[in-house]
Tab-separated table of C-alpha atoms in Angstrom:
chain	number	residue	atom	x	y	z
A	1	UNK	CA	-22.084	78.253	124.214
A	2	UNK	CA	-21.776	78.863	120.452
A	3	UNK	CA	-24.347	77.941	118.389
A	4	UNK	CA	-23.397	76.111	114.658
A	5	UNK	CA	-25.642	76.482	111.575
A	6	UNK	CA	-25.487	73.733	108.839
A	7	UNK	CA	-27.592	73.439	106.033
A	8	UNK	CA	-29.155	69.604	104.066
A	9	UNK	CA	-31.250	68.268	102.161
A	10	UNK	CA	-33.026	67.044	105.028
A	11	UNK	CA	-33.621	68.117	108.723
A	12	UNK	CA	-32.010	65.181	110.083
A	13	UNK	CA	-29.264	65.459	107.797
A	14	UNK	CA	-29.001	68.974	108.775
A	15	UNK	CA	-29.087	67.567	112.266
A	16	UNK	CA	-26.411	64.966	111.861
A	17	UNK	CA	-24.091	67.527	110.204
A	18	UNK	CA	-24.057	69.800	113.084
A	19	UNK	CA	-23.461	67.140	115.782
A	20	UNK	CA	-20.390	66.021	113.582
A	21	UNK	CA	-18.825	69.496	113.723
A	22	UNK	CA	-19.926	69.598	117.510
A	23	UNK	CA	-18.273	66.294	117.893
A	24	UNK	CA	-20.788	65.260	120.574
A	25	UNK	CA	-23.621	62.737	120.667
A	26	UNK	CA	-27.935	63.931	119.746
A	27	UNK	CA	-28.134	63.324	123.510
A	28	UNK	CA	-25.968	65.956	124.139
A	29	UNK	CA	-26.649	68.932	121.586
A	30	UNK	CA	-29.714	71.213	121.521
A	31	UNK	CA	-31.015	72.252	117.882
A	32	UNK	CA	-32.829	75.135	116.606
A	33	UNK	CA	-34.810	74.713	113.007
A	34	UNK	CA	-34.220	77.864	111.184
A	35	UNK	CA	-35.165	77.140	108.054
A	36	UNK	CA	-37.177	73.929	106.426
A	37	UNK	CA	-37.665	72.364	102.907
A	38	UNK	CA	-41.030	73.178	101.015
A	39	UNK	CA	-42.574	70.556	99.479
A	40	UNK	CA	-42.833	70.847	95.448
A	41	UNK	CA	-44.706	69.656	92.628
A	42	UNK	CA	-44.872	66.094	92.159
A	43	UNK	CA	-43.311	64.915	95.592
A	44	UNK	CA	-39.818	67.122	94.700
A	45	UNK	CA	-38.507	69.341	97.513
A	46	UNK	CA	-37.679	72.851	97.025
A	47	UNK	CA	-35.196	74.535	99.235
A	48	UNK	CA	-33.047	72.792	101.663
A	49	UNK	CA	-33.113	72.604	105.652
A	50	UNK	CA	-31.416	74.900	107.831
A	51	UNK	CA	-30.740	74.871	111.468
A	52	UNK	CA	-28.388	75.614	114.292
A	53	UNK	CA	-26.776	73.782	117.071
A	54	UNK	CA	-24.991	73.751	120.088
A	55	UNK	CA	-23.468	71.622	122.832
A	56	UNK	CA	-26.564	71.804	125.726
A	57	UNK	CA	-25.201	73.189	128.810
A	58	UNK	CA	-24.685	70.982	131.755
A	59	UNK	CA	-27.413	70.754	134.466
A	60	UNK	CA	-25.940	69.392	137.588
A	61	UNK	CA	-27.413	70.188	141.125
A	62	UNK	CA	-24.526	70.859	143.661
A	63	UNK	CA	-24.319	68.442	146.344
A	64	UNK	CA	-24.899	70.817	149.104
A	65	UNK	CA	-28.151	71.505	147.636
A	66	UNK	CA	-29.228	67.863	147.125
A	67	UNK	CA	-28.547	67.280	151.050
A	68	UNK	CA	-30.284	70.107	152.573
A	69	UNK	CA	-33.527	69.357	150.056
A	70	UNK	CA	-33.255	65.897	151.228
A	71	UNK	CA	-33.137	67.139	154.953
A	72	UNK	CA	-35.686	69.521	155.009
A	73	UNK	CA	-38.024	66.973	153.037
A	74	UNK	CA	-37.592	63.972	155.420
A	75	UNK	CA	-38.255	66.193	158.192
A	76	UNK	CA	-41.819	67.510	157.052
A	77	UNK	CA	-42.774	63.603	156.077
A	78	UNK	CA	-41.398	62.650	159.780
A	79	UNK	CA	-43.587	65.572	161.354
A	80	UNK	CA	-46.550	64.421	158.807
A	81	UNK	CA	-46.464	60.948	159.660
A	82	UNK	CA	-46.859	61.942	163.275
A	83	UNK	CA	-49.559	64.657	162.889
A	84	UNK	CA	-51.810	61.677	160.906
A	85	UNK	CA	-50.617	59.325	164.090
A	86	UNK	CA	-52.187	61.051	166.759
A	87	UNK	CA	-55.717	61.981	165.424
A	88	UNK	CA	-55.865	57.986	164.383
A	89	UNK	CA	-55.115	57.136	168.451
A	90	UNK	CA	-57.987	59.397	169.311
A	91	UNK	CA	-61.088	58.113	167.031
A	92	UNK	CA	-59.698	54.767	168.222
A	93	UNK	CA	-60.465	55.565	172.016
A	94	UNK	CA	-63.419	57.788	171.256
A	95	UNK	CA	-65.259	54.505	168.922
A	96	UNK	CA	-63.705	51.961	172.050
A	97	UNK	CA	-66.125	54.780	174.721
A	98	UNK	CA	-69.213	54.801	172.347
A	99	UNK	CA	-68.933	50.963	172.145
A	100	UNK	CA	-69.009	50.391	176.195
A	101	UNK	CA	-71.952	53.682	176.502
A	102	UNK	CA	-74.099	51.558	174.057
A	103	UNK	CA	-73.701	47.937	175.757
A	104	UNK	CA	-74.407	49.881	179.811
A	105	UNK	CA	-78.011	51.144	180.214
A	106	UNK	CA	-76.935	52.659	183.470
A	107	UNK	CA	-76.666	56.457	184.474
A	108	UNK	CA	-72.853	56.311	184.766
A	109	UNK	CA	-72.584	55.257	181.258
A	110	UNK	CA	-74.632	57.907	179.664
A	111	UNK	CA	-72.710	60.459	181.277
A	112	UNK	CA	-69.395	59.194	179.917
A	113	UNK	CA	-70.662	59.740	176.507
A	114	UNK	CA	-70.617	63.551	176.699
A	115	UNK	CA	-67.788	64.000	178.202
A	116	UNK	CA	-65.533	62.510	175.092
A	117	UNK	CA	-66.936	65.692	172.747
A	118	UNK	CA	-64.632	67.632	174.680
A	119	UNK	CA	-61.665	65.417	174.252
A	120	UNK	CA	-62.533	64.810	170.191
A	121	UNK	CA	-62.414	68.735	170.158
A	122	UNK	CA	-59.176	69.274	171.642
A	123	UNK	CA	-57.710	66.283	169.090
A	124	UNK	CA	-58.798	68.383	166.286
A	125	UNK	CA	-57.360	71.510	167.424
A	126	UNK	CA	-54.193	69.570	167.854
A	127	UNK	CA	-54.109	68.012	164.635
A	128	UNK	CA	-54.784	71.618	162.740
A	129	UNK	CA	-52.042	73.141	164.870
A	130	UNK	CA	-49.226	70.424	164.442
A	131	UNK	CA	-50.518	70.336	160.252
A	132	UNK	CA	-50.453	73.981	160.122
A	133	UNK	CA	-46.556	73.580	161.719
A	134	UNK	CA	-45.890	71.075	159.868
A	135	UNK	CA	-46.920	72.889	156.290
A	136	UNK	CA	-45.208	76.571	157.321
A	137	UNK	CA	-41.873	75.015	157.600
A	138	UNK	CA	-41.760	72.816	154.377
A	139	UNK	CA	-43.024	75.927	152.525
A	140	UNK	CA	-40.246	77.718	154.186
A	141	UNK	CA	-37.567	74.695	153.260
A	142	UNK	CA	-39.081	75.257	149.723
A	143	UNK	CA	-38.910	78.771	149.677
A	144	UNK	CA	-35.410	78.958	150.821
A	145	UNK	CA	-34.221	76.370	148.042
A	146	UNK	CA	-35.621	77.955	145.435
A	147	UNK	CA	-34.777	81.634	145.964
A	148	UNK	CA	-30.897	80.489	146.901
A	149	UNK	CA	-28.829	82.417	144.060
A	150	UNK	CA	-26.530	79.930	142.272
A	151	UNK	CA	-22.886	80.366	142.424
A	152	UNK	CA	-20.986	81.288	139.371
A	153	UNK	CA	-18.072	78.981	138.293
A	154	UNK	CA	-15.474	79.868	136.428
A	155	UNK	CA	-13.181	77.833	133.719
A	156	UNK	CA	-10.074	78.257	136.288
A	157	UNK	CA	-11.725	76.192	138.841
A	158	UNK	CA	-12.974	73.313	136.383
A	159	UNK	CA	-9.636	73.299	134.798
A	160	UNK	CA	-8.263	73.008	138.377
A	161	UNK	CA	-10.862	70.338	139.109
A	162	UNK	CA	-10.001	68.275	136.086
A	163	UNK	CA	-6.515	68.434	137.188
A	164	UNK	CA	-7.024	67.496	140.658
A	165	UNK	CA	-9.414	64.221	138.947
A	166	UNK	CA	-6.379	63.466	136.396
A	167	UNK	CA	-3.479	63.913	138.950
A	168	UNK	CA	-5.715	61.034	141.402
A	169	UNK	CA	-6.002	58.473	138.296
A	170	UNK	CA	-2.283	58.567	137.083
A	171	UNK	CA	-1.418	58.437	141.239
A	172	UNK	CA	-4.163	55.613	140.763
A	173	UNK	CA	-2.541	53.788	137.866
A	174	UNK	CA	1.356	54.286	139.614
A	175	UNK	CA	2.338	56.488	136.767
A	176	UNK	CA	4.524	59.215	136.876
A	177	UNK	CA	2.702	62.343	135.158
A	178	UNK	CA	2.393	65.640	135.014
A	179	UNK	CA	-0.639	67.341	134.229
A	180	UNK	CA	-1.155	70.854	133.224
A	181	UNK	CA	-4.915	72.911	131.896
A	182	UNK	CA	-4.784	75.756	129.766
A	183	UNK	CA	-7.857	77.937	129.423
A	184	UNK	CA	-8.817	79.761	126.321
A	185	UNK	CA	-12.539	81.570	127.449
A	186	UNK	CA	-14.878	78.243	127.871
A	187	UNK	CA	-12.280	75.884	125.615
A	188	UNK	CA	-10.335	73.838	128.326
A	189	UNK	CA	-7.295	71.645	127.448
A	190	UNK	CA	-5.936	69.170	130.013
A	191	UNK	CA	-2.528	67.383	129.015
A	192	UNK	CA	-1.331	64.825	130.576
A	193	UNK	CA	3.063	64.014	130.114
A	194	UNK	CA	4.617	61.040	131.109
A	195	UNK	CA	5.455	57.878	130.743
A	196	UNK	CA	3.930	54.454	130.388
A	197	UNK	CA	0.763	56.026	129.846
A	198	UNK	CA	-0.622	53.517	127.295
A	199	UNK	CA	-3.101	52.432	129.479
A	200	UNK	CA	-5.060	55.825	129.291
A	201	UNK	CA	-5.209	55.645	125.834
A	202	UNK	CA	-6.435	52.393	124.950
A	203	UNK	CA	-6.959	51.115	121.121
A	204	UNK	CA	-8.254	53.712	119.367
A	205	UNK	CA	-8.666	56.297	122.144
A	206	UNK	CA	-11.479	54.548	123.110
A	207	UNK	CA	-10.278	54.259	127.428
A	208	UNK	CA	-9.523	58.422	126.760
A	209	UNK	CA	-12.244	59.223	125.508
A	210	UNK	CA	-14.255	57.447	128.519
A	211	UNK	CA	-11.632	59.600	130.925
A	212	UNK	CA	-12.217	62.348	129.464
A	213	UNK	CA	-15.877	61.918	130.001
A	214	UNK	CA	-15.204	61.196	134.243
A	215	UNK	CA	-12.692	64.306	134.558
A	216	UNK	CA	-16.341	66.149	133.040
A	217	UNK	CA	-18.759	64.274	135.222
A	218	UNK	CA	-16.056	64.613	138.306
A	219	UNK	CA	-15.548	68.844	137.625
A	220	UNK	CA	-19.598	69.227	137.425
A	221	UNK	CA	-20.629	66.858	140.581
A	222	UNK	CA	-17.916	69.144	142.410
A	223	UNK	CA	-18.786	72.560	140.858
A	224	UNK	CA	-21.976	72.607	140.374
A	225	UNK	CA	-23.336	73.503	136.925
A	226	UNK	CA	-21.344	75.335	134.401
A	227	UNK	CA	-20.850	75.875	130.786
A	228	UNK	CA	-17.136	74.436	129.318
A	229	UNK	CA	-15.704	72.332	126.712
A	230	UNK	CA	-13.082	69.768	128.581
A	231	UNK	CA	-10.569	68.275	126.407
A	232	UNK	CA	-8.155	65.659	128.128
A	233	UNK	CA	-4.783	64.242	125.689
A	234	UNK	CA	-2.929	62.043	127.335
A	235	UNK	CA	0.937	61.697	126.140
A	236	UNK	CA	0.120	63.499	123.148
A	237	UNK	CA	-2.277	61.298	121.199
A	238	UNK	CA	-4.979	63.436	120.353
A	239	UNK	CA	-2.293	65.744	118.485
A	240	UNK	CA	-0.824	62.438	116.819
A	241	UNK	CA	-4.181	61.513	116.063
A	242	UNK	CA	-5.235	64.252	115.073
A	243	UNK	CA	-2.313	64.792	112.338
A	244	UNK	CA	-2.532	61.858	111.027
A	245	UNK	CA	-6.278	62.060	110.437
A	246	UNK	CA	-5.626	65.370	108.560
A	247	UNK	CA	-2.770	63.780	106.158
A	248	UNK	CA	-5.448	60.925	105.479
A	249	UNK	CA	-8.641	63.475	104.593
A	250	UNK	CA	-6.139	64.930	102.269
A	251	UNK	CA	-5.432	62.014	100.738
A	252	UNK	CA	-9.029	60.812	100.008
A	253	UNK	CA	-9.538	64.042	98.974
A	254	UNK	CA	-7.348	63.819	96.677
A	255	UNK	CA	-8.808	60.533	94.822
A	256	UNK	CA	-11.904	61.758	95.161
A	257	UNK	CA	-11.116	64.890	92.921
A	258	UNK	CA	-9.253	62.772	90.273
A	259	UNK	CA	-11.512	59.512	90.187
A	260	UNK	CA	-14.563	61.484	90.142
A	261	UNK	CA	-16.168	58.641	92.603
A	262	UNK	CA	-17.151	59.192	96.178
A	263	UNK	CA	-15.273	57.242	99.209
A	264	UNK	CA	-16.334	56.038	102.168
A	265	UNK	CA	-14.153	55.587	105.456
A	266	UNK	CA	-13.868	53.645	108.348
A	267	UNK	CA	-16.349	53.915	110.928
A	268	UNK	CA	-14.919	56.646	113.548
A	269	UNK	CA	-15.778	58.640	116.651
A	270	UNK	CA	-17.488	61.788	116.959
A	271	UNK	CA	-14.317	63.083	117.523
A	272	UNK	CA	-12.585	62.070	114.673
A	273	UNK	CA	-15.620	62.846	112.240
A	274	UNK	CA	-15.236	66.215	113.196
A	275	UNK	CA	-11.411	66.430	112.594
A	276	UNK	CA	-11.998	65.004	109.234
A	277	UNK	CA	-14.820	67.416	108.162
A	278	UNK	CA	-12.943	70.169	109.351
A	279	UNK	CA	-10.361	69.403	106.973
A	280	UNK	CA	-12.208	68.186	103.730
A	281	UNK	CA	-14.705	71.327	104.137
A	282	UNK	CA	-11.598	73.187	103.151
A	283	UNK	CA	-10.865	71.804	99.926
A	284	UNK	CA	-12.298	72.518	97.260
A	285	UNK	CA	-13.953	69.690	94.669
A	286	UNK	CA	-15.657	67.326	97.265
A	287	UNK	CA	-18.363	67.470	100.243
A	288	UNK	CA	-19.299	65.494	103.190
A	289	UNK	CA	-21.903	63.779	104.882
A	290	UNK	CA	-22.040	61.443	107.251
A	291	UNK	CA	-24.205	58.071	107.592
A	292	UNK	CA	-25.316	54.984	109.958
A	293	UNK	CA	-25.372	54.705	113.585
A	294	UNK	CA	-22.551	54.867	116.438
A	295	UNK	CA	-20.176	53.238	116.785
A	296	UNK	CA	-20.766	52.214	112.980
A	297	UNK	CA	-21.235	55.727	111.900
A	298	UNK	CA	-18.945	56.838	109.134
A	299	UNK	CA	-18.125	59.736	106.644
A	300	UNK	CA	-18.575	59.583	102.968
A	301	UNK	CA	-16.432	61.979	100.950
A	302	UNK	CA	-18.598	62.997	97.504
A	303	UNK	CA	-17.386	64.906	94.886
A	304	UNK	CA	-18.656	68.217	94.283
């Protein structure tokens, strides 16, 4: 995965900068300080912060995996629980003999006592026998789950995954779609053609943005783990979206530059932060930062 550098004031702004031109959430982005600010005389700041970023790679265990881990640990707690069952039956006789030897002060009863050493001896030899069992194969199990390579996934098969996922929810929702991926290295795009496909959109993009994020979660519980960038658009929005974002930037750039007074926009999603950055970081005259919290975060446009 690329990494992005940005530079603040501040480490966090530095932080916040990068996650708006990752266009993912803190959760979701690993960061590497490069450079900090050094404090200066009389509380100033000298320098500014510097850091990269990138979008953390997926960690998903494959379900295969998950069910032979699961097997091979239930088995060595079943063969456990009945290795600490049968020593426990044992002392119980052997304490229930001692008990009747004590009360009878007869010959018969103080030759039953010796005669149970032999059987508490053969217990033990059990019990270190069935343990000793019991341990080899669950450090076996272990062995073999750790030392199994992991299989390498390539974008074709999550861009065929995320189809399969997107062809099952339009089937789902009784649309007629079709629904093509095309790959560029790690960079997937999923489109999605049709019509009435309004519901998959949602106000705002707000319901395709939350598909986008199942066709991810759907391609990495059936893969395994891999490292991709899944974009879904459904009937074209994101490209709509997208160019009408651009047309606005320019035009708050624009008033920016000739009013000399910074602007601040709507609160938006990562995703749209990022198309709007993109664009005002090329013109010249103004900068951006971004401020608050999701889902009130927004982007103030300062001139420069």
């Amino acid at each position: 995965m690329e990494w992005v550098e940005t530079t603040a004031k501040t480490i966090d702004a530095a932080r916040e900068a990068a996650l708006d031109q990752l266009g993912v959430a803190a959760d979701e982005a690993e960061f590497d300080v490069i450079e900090e600010p050094r404090p200066g005389l009389f509380g100033r700041v000298r320098g500014e912060a510097r850091l990269r970023a990138r979008v953390r790679p997926a960690q998903v265990r494959p379900k295969q995996e998950r069910r032979r881990r699961g097997r091979s640990d239930g088995g060595a707690a079943s063969s456990a629980s009945e290795s600490a069952a049968k020593p426990s039956t044992k002392s119980t006789k052997s304490a229930n003999d001692a008990a009747t030897a004590d009360a009878s002060e007869t010959s018969d009863a103080a030759a039953t006592v010796p005669s149970d050493k032999p059987t508490t001896q053969r217990s033990r030899r059990t019990t270190t026998t069935t343990t000793t069992s019991t341990s080899s194969k669950l450090e076996e199990s272990t062995m073999t789950n750790d030392e199994r390579p992991e299989s390498t996934v390539t974008p074709e098969e999550v861009g065929t995954a995320a189809v399969a996922f997107m062809e099952g929810l339009t089937t789902a929702f009784g649309a007629d779609a079709d629904v093509a991926v095309e790959v560029d290295g790690i960079e997937l795009d999923v489109t999605v053609s049709g019509s009435e496909l309004g519901l998959l959109v949602g106000p705002g993009g707000r319901t395709l943005n939350a598909v986008q994020d199942l066709a991810r979660v759907a391609a990495q519980r059936r893969l395994g783990d891999h490292e991709t960038r899944l974009r879904v658009d459904v009937a074209g929005y994101r490209e709509r979206r997208e160019a009408a974002l651009s047309a606005f930037a320019r035009d708050v750039a624009g008033q920016v530059v000739a009013s000399g007074t910074a602007r601040s926009l709507e609160p938006m999603t990562s995703a749209d932060r990022k198309v709007n950055h993109d664009v005002l970081n090329e013109i010249d005259g103004v900068t951006t930062r971004s401020v608050g919290e999701d889902p009130d975060r927004r982007i103030i446009v300062d001139p420069a």
